[in-house]
mmCIF file of C-alpha atoms in Angstrom:
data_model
loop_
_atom_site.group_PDB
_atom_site.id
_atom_site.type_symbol
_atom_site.label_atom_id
_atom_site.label_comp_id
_atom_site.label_asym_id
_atom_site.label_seq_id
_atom_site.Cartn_x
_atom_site.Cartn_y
_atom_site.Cartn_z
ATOM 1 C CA UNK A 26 -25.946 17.590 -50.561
ATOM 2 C CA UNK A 27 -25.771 21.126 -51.795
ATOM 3 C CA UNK A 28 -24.668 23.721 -49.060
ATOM 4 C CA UNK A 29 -26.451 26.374 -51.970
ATOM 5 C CA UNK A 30 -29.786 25.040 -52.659
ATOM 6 C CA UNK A 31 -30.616 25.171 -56.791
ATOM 7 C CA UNK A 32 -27.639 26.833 -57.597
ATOM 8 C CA UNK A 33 -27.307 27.142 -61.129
ATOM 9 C CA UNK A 34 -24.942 25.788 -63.295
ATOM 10 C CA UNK A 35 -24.788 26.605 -66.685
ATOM 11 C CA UNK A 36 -23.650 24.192 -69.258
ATOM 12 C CA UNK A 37 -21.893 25.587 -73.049
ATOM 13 C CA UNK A 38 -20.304 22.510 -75.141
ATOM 14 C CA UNK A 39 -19.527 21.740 -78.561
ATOM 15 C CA UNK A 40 -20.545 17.682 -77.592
ATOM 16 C CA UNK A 41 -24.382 18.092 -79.650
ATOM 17 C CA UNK A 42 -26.966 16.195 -78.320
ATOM 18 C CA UNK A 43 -27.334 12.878 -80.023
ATOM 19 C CA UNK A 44 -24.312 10.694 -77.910
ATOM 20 C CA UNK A 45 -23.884 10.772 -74.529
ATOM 21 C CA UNK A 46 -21.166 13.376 -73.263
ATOM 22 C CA UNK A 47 -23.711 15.900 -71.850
ATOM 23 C CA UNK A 48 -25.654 13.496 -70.196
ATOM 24 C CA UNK A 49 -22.424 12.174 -68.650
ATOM 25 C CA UNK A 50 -21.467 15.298 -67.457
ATOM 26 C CA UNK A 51 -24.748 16.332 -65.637
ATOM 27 C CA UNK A 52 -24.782 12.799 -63.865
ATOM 28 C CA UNK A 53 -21.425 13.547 -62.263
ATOM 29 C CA UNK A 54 -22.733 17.320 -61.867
ATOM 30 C CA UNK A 55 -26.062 15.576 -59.634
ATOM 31 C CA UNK A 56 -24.318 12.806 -57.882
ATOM 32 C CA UNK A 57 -21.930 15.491 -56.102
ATOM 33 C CA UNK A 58 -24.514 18.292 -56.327
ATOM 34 C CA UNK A 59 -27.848 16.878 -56.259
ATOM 35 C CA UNK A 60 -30.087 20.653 -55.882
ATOM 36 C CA UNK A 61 -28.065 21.887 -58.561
ATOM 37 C CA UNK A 62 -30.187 23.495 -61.341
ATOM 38 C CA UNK A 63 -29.096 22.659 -64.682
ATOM 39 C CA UNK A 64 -29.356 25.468 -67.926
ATOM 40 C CA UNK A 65 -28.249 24.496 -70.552
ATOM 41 C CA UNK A 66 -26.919 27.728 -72.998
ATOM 42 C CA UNK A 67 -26.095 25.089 -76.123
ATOM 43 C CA UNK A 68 -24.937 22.349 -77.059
ATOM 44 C CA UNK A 69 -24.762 22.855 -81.033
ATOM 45 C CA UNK A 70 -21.233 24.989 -80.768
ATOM 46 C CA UNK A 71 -19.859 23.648 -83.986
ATOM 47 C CA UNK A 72 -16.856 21.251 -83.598
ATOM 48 C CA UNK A 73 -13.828 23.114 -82.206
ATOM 49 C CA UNK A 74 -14.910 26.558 -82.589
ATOM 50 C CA UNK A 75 -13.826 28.545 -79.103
ATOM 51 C CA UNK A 76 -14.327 31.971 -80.671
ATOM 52 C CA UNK A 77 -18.159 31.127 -80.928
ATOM 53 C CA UNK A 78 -18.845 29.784 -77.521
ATOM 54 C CA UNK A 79 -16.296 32.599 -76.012
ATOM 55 C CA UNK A 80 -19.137 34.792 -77.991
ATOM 56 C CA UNK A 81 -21.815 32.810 -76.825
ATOM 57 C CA UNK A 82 -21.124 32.563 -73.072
ATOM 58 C CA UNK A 83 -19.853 36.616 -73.268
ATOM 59 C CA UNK A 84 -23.211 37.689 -74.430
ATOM 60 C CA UNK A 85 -24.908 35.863 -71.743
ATOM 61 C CA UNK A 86 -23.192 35.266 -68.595
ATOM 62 C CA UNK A 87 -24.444 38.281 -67.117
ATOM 63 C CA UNK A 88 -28.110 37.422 -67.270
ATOM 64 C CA UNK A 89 -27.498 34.516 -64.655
ATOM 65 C CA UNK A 90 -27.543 35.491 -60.812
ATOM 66 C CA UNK A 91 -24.755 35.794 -59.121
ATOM 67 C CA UNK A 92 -23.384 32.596 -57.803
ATOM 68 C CA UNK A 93 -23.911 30.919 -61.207
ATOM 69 C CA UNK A 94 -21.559 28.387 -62.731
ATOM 70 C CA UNK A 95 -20.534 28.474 -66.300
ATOM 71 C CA UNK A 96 -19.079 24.792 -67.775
ATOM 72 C CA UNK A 97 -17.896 25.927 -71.295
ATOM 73 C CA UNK A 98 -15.793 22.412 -72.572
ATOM 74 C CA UNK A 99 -15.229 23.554 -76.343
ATOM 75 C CA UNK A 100 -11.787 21.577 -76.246
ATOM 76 C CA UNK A 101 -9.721 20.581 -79.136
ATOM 77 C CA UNK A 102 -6.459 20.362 -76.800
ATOM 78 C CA UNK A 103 -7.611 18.379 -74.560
ATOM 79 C CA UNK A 104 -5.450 16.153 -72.995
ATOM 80 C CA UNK A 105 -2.688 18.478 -73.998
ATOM 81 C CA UNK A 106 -0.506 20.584 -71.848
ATOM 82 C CA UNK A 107 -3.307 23.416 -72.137
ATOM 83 C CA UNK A 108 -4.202 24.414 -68.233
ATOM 84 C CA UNK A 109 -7.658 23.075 -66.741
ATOM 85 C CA UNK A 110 -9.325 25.625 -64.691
ATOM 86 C CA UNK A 111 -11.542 27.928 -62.884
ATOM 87 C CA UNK A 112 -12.159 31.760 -63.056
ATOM 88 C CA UNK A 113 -14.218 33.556 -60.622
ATOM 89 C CA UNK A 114 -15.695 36.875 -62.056
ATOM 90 C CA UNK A 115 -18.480 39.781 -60.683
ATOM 91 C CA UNK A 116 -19.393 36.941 -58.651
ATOM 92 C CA UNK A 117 -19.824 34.073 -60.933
ATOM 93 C CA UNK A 118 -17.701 31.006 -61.651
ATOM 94 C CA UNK A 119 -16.191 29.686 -65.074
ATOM 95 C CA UNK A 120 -15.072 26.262 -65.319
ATOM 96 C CA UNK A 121 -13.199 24.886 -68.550
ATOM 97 C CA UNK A 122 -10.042 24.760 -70.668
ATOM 98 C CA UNK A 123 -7.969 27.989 -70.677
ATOM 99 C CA UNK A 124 -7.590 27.969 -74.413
ATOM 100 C CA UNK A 125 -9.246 31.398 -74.680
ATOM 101 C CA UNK A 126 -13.037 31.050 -73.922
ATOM 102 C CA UNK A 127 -12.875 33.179 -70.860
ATOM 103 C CA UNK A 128 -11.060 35.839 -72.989
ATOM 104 C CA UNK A 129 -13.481 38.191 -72.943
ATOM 105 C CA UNK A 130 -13.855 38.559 -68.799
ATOM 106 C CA UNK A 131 -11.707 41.767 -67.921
ATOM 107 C CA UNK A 132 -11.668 41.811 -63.741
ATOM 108 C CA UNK A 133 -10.746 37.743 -62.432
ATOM 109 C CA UNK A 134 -9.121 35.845 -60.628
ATOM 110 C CA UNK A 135 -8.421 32.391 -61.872
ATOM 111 C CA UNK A 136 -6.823 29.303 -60.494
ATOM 112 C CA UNK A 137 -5.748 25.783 -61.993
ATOM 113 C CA UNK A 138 -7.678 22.754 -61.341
ATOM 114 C CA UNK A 139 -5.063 20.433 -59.476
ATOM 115 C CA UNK A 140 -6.925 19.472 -56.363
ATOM 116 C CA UNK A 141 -7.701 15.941 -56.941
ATOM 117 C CA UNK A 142 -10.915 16.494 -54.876
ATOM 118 C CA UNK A 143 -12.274 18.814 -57.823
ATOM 119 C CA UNK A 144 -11.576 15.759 -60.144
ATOM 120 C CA UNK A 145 -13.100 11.868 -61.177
ATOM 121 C CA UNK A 146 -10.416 9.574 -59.835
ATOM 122 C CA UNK A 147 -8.939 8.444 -62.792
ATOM 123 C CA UNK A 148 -9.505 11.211 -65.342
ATOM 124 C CA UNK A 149 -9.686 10.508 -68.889
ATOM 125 C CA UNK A 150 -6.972 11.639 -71.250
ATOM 126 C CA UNK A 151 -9.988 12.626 -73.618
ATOM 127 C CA UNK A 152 -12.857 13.606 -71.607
ATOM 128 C CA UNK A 153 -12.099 16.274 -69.194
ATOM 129 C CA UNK A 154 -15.575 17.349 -69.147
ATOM 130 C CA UNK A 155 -16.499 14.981 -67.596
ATOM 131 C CA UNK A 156 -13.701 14.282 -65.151
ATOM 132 C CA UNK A 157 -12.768 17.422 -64.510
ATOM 133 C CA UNK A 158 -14.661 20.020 -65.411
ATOM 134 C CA UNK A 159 -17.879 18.676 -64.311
ATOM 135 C CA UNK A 160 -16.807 17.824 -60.446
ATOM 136 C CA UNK A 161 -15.217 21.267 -60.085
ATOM 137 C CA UNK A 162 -18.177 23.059 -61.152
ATOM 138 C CA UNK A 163 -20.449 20.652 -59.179
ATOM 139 C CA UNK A 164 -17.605 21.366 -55.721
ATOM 140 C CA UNK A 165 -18.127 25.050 -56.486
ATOM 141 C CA UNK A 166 -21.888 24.939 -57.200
ATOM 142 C CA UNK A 167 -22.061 22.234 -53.652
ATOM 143 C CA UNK A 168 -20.366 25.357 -52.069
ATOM 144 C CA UNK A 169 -16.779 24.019 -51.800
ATOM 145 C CA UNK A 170 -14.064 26.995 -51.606
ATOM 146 C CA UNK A 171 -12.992 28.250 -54.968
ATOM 147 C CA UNK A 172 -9.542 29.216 -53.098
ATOM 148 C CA UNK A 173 -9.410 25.254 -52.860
ATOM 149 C CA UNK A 174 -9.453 24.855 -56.372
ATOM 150 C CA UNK A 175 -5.493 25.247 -56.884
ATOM 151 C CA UNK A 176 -2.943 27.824 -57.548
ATOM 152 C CA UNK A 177 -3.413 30.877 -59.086
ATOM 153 C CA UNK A 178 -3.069 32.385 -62.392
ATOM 154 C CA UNK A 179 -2.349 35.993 -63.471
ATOM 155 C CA UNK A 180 -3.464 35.842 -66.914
ATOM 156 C CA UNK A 181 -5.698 33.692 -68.965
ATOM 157 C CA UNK A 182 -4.733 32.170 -73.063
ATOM 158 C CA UNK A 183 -5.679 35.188 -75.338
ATOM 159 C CA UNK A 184 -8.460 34.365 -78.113
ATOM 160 C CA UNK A 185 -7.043 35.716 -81.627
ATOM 161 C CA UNK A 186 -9.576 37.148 -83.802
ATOM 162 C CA UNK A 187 -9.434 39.747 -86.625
ATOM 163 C CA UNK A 188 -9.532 43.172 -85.169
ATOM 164 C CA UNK A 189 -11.608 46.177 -87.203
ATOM 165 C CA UNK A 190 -9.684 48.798 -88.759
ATOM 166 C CA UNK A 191 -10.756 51.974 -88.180
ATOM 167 C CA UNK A 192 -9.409 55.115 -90.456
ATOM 168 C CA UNK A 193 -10.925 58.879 -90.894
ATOM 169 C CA UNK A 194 -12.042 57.789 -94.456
ATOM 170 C CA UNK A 195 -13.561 54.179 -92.973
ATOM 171 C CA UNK A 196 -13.715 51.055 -91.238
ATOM 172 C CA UNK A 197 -12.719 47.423 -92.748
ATOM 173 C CA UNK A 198 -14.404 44.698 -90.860
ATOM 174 C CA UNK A 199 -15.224 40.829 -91.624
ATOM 175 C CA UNK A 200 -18.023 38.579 -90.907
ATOM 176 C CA UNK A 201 -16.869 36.482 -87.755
ATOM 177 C CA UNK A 202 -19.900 34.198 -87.415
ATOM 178 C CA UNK A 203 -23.317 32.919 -88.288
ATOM 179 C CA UNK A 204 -26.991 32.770 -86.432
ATOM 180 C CA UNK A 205 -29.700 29.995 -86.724
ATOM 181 C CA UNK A 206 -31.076 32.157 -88.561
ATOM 182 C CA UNK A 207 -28.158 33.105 -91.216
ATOM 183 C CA UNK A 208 -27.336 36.526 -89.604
ATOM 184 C CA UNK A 209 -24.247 37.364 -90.349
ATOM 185 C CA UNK A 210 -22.039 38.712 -86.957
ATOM 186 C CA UNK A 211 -19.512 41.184 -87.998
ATOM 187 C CA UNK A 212 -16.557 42.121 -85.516
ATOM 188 C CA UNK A 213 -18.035 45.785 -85.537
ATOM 189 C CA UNK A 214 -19.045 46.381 -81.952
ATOM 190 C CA UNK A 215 -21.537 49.307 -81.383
ATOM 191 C CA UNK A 216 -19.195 51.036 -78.900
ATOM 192 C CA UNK A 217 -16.049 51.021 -81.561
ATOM 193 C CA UNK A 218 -18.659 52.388 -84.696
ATOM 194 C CA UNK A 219 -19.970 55.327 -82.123
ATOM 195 C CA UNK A 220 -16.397 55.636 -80.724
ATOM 196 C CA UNK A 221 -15.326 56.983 -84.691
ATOM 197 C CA UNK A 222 -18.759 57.838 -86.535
ATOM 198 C CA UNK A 223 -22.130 59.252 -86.291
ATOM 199 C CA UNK A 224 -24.728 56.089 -86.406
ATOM 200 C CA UNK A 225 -26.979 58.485 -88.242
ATOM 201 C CA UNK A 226 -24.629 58.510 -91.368
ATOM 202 C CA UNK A 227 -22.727 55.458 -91.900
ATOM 203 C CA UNK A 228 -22.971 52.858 -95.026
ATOM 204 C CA UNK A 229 -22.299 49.300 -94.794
ATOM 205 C CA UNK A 230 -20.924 47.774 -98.037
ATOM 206 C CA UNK A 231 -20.326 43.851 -98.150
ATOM 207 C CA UNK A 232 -17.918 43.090 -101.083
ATOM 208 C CA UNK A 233 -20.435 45.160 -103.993
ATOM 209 C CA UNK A 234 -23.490 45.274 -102.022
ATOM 210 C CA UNK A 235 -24.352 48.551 -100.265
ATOM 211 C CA UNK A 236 -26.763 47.971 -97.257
ATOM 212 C CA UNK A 237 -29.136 49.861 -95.498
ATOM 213 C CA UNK A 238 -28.456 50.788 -92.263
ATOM 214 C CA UNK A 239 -31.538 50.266 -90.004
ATOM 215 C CA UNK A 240 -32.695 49.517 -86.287
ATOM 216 C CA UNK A 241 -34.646 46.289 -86.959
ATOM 217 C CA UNK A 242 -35.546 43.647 -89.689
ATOM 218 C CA UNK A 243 -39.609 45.443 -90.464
ATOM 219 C CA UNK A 244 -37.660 48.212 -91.847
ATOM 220 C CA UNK A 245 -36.146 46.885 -95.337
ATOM 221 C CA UNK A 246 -39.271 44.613 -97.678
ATOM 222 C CA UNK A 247 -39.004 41.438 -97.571
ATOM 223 C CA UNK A 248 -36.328 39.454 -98.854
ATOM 224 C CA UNK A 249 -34.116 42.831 -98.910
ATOM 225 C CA UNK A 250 -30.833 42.894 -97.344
ATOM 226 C CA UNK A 251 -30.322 45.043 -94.081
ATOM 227 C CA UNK A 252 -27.799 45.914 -91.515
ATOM 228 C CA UNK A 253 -27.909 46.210 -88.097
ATOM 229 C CA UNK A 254 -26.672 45.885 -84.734
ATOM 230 C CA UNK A 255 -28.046 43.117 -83.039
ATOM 231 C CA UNK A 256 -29.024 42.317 -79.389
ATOM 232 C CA UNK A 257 -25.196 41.395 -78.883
ATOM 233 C CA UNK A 258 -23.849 44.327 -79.378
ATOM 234 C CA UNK A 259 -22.442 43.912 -82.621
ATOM 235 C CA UNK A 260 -23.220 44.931 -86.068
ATOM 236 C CA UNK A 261 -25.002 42.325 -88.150
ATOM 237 C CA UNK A 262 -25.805 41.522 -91.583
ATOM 238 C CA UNK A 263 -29.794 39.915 -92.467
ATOM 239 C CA UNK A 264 -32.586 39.430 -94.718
ATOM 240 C CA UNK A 265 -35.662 40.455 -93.315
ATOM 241 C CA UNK A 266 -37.480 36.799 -93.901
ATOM 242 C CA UNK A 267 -34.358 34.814 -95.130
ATOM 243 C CA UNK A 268 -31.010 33.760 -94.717
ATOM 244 C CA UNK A 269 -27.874 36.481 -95.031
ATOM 245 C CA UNK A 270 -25.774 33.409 -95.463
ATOM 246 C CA UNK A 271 -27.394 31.798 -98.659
ATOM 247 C CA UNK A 272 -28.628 35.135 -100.064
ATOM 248 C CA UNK A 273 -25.629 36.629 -100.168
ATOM 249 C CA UNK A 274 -23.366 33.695 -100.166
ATOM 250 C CA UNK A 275 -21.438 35.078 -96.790
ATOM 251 C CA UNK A 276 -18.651 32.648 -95.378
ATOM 252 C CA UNK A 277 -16.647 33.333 -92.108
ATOM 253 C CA UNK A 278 -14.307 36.374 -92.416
ATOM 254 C CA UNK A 279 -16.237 37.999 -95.681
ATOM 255 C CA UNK A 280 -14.678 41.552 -95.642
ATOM 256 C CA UNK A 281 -17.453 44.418 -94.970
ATOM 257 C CA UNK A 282 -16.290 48.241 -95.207
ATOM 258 C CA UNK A 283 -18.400 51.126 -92.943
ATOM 259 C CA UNK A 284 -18.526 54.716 -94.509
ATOM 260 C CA UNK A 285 -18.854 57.604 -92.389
#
């Protein structure tokens, strides 16, 4: 049984929901941790993609309590010599590949999974989520020391992702990501825009269209164009009503330009 009744564990995969990989992974996450409680952040990650869930799990991870467990399997090396393990941060856990989805987490200590205990008995070459990742964070969520887990690691695999430019003149951005709703997530953060230029006169251009810069979507008619910076922290690209994406016919690493 649990030694931390209901402790959450918080599950971020790239697996979808029609076959059964997530359903594998939370019956190995009950049979070792029965109380856990199970959130699941998403499952629609598209294929591959460790920027997004990095972005994903970075915008949210501090909303859980403390004690939470994050499984984040978005995992195209697995099986490879890429490192399997655990990161313990502001008093949460992280549990997946280190291929650059814990990135973002400044202050951590981290440790490989190589204690057979944290592991199925005959793991998979292909499914680590399931026989590895899932027992560890189940061990962790059950209570078991994270000191346990295996040896230590100073740093964790860098995520590479284009990086604004900033000049006196301008910025020079790109469009890093998409919504459910077609918003358009540039790799402007709030704190680098205020950090060089005064919100209340900047322009955002993407490729010939100028945009209006505005706090929410009710502020542009709809169907108009609009940017903003969303509940992320980053600045975005929408149309109030619509789809930035279609509208505009945005793909992943459009160029956008800010004008002081």
């Amino acid at each position: 049984m649990c030694a931390h009744s209901h402790t959450p564990i918080a599950l971020l995969t790239d697996f979808g929901t029609r076959d059964w990989y997530v359903g594998a992974m939370k019956g190995v996450i009950l049979s070792r941790c029965p109380q856990a409680t199970l959130v699941d952040i998403s499952h629609e990650i598209a294929p591959g993609d460790i920027a997004a869930a990095a972005y994903a799990l970075s915008r949210c991870w501090l909303d859980f309590p403390a004690g939470t467990v994050f499984l984040a399997v978005v995992d195209p090396g697995v099986g490879t010599a890429r490192r399997a393990i655990a990161v313990k941060s502001q008093e949460r856990f992280f549990v997946g590949p280190d291929n650059g989805l814990f990135a973002f987490l400044n202050s951590y200590e981290a440790r490989e999974i190589t204690n057979r205990v944290f592991m199925s008995d005959a793991p998979s070459h292909t499914f680590h989520g399931r026989d590895i990742f899932a027992p560890t964070a189940a061990q962790l969520a059950a209570g078991d020391a994270f000191s346990r887990v295996g040896p230590t690691l100073d740093t964790l695999t860098a995520l590479q992702e284009p990086q604004p430019i900033f000049t006196d003149s301008g910025a020079e951005g790109c469009v890093l990501r998409f919504d459910h709703f077609g918003n358009a997530i540039t790799n402007f953060s709030r704190a680098d825009v205020t950090a060089h230029f005064s919100l209340e006169s900047i322009r955002v251009v993407i490729g010939e269209t100028p945009l209006p810069f505005v706090k929410t979507f009710g502020d542009v008619p709809a169907g108009s164009p609009l940017a903003y910076f969303g509940a992320g922290g980053f600045l975005e690209i929408a149309i109030n009503g619509g789809s930035a994406r279609d509208a505009l016919k945005l793909a992943k690493h459009n160029p956008l330009k800010i004008f002081p």
